[in-house]
Amino acid sequence: MTASPAVPILTPDQRPRVFISSTLVELTAERAAARAAVEALRLIPVMFELGARPHPARALYRAYLAQSHVFVAVYAERYGWVAPGEEVSGLEDEYLLSAGLPRLVYVKTPAPAREPRLAALLARVRDDDTVSYKSFTDAAELGALLRDDLAVLLGERFLLGGAVGAPEPHPAPAPAPALPYPMTELIGRDDQVAAVSRLLATGERMVTLVGPGGIGKTRVALEVAHRLAAEGRDPVAFVPLEAVVDPGAVLPAVAAALGVGLDGGIPAMDALVAALGPRRFVLVVDNLEQVAAAASDLAGLLERCPGVAVLATSRAPLRLRGERQVPVEPLGLPDPDDMGAAVHAPAVALFLDRARAVQPGFGLDRAEDVAAVAELVRRLDGIPLALEMAAARARLLSPTALLNRVGSALDLGSRAGDVPARQRTVRDTLSWSEQLLSPEQRCLLARLSLFVSPWTLTDAESVGGADLGDAFEGVAALVESSLAVPAPGTVGEPRFRLYETVRAFAAERLTGPERVAAEQRYVRRLASVTEALDRGIRSADQARWRTEFRLLWPDLRLAWGLALRDGDATTAVHFVNAWVGLWLDGRLHEAEELMAGTLAAAAGQHPPRHGDLVLAAAGWAFNRGDYARARELIEQLGREVPVPEIPEAAGTVCLYRGYLDAGDGAFDAAAEQLARSTALLADAGAGGRWIEAFAHSGLGSLAALGGDLETARREHSVSGALGREYGNVAAEMQAAVFLAVLGLATGDLAEARELLASASDLVEQHPFYEGNAYCLEAAAAVAVADGDAVAAARALGVARALRDVIGARVWPLLEPVSAQVQDGVRAALDPTAFAAAFAAGRATDPRRAAALARDLVRPATGTP
């Protein structure tokens, strides 16, 4: 038979009664405020004005007091009426009769006309340490004070395990329920766990872990919770909100996690305030994004419970004052330039740990397996959920096979029974996040999926379209929802990007006419960007613009292809301006088909920009070593198509003719064209001066071929000076190389070393593969002079490898110098030794070219 409960079982209607004592007329507004505060807590106010009763006043208030559980007194200036035969007023009598009840006394200030007997009473009340005594200034303040004090009192006396009328306060809330214990090891988050733990330990009270779905926010929060619990300083409770969709149900969920009952109809806020009071407590509230409107309730709880701190997880910030946001980023990816350390990258370490859980012998014993896993974790953005889903397939597939079969991360799924429904597949996780967006924000996300590279707000405005409203607000919403993230390391206007998984998911939403319209806006935007990039690359700020170009080239290439696909030759012509950036980076071959397609599409149309296209195509062909095609295109200008109207066009035509004439052996004609080029370009603004540097370089090479070394030195010096002033790194580097060759010719080896070291530093800081090749050839000449012909042959091999990679030839005017160096190296070695050293050079990583050239010219100088 069940034992009787320790406290009586009461019907639900039996709620605590609060007796309110005060003078009536003087404190009408205050009594109304006190009544409202009591009723807000679903308690029963006991007041004279709530109904007439046929009993003497003294008998009535005594009876009321006998049935009340809390005594509240409100005093101002009046002491009250003293009945005949009585020594004290009814007001003081009520206070005296309340002994044994919890007593809350509130005194209105200022009260300049306070009666002496009331002042004497208040003096005794202040000396009574069993009474709560507070001052207030108006009815609103009284209501707020009384509500908070009753809530605390309610928890201590009646809520936590006691019953109505229970005389003793409950000692403390029950211990928090046990925290969940994850079954897997946390990898790559030690620093973040320590940082969040420090925030909470040093007084931060609202910390939000923010990140996309599957990034590991819950896992980090649980690790922090266990660390805090192990330290034993504060109790910790875990509040899962995965199944909660109503913001109004969040505080009840917190109460349930703490074991605080709400059976008496007490509001969750008041019950929690009563239970927690000033005590220290950490609440780990998980998955707040779908009930973000409840954030204000949590803020209210923190305001009323000064010892409570909240560690929340959410896909979007809560936007609360005092909130400390902690972004949870993807796990670190391996460095593509250091595959030897790839297994130590956190993303790879997590993948291996989970793979070995299903296939204990899974390893990375071969270089191709390391490369496959490194590429796999990169494709999956280092997002833990996606990595774990991929690793689950390691039971059946090798790393390379796994990489080949994981075509779309969206279709990765988990068979684990304890995975939440929203995280069964990557697609489910992203769908959950997408539901938090407005229709306009979903549409913007889909349109932004066109971008391969990081994009700016201006890009978002252009491609998003006017129908979606303020692009800034839309992007802000995507960032707050962790679907878009700031792109690190970019310069100029801030850039953002979508994770690859998010981009693939959003691209599926972009279909039909909406996709066609978005692609058209995308192409127009990138076409305008191309022209700005070309101007920037041909300026003194070349380094920054080349960085920007490398970042944007994937989008430029895609947009260029879309313009040709749609037969938009006029727009496609704009993209040929990309050729200078591609040339400097040694990547002209990457757009060979696009350039040919643009020429074919524009043939016979003669649009206004057709001359620009032909001139750019000529430069393209020249720098690819197709000199016959370059001559054919140059001769079309002024004959079949008009010369472009840009200031530097005529001088550029003369420049190409001069170099091509030199290649044909027509040195006098070449000198005439190059001299004319310098005159035209000198008056063509900064863009013209940028190109003029190459004309002076050509004149210097012609002079050297004719034996006029003084003129050659002067022209190359002018070329280098123009390069430095106008940001033409290629011309500046070429000038240093040719001046070094002149130094070798005149026996000034020290000058040659110094100039080549400077050129090597320049091309290492501003990568220029073709320039590297010239540096290496000149450095080979220095090595021969030092007696190290093997190193010289190896340098020539690296130079050839560089030209093979970029598909370039030696410029016509430079071929004699290049041939002379090679002949000198061959003469210093027997054919077998030369071939072996040359082959070793061709097998060298081209990225080390600048460093190799510098090493060849510096040893004898002692330069570090």
mmCIF file with all atom_site columns, C-alpha atoms in Angstrom, residues 31 113 295 353 368 540 566:
data_model
loop_
_atom_site.group_PDB
_atom_site.id
_atom_site.type_symbol
_atom_site.label_atom_id
_atom_site.label_alt_id
_atom_site.label_comp_id
_atom_site.label_asym_id
_atom_site.label_entity_id
_atom_site.label_seq_id
_atom_site.pdbx_PDB_ins_code
_atom_site.Cartn_x
_atom_site.Cartn_y
_atom_site.Cartn_z
_atom_site.occupancy
_atom_site.B_iso_or_equiv
_atom_site.pdbx_formal_charge
_atom_site.auth_seq_id
_atom_site.auth_comp_id
_atom_site.auth_asym_id
_atom_site.auth_atom_id
_atom_site.pdbx_PDB_model_num
ATOM 1 C CA . ARG A 1 31  ? -3.910 49.249 -4.311  1.00 0.00 ? 31  ARG A CA 1
ATOM 2 C CA . ALA A 1 113 ? 3.277  65.022 5.568   1.00 0.00 ? 113 ALA A CA 1
ATOM 3 C CA . ALA A 1 295 ? 14.782 35.016 -27.143 1.00 0.00 ? 295 ALA A CA 1
ATOM 4 C CA . ASP A 1 353 ? 38.110 8.721  -36.788 1.00 0.00 ? 353 ASP A CA 1
ATOM 5 C CA . GLU A 1 368 ? 46.709 9.090  -53.780 1.00 0.00 ? 368 GLU A CA 1
ATOM 6 C CA . ALA A 1 540 ? 50.024 51.323 -60.184 1.00 0.00 ? 540 ALA A CA 1
ATOM 7 C CA . ASP A 1 566 ? 23.151 32.451 -75.518 1.00 0.00 ? 566 ASP A CA 1
#
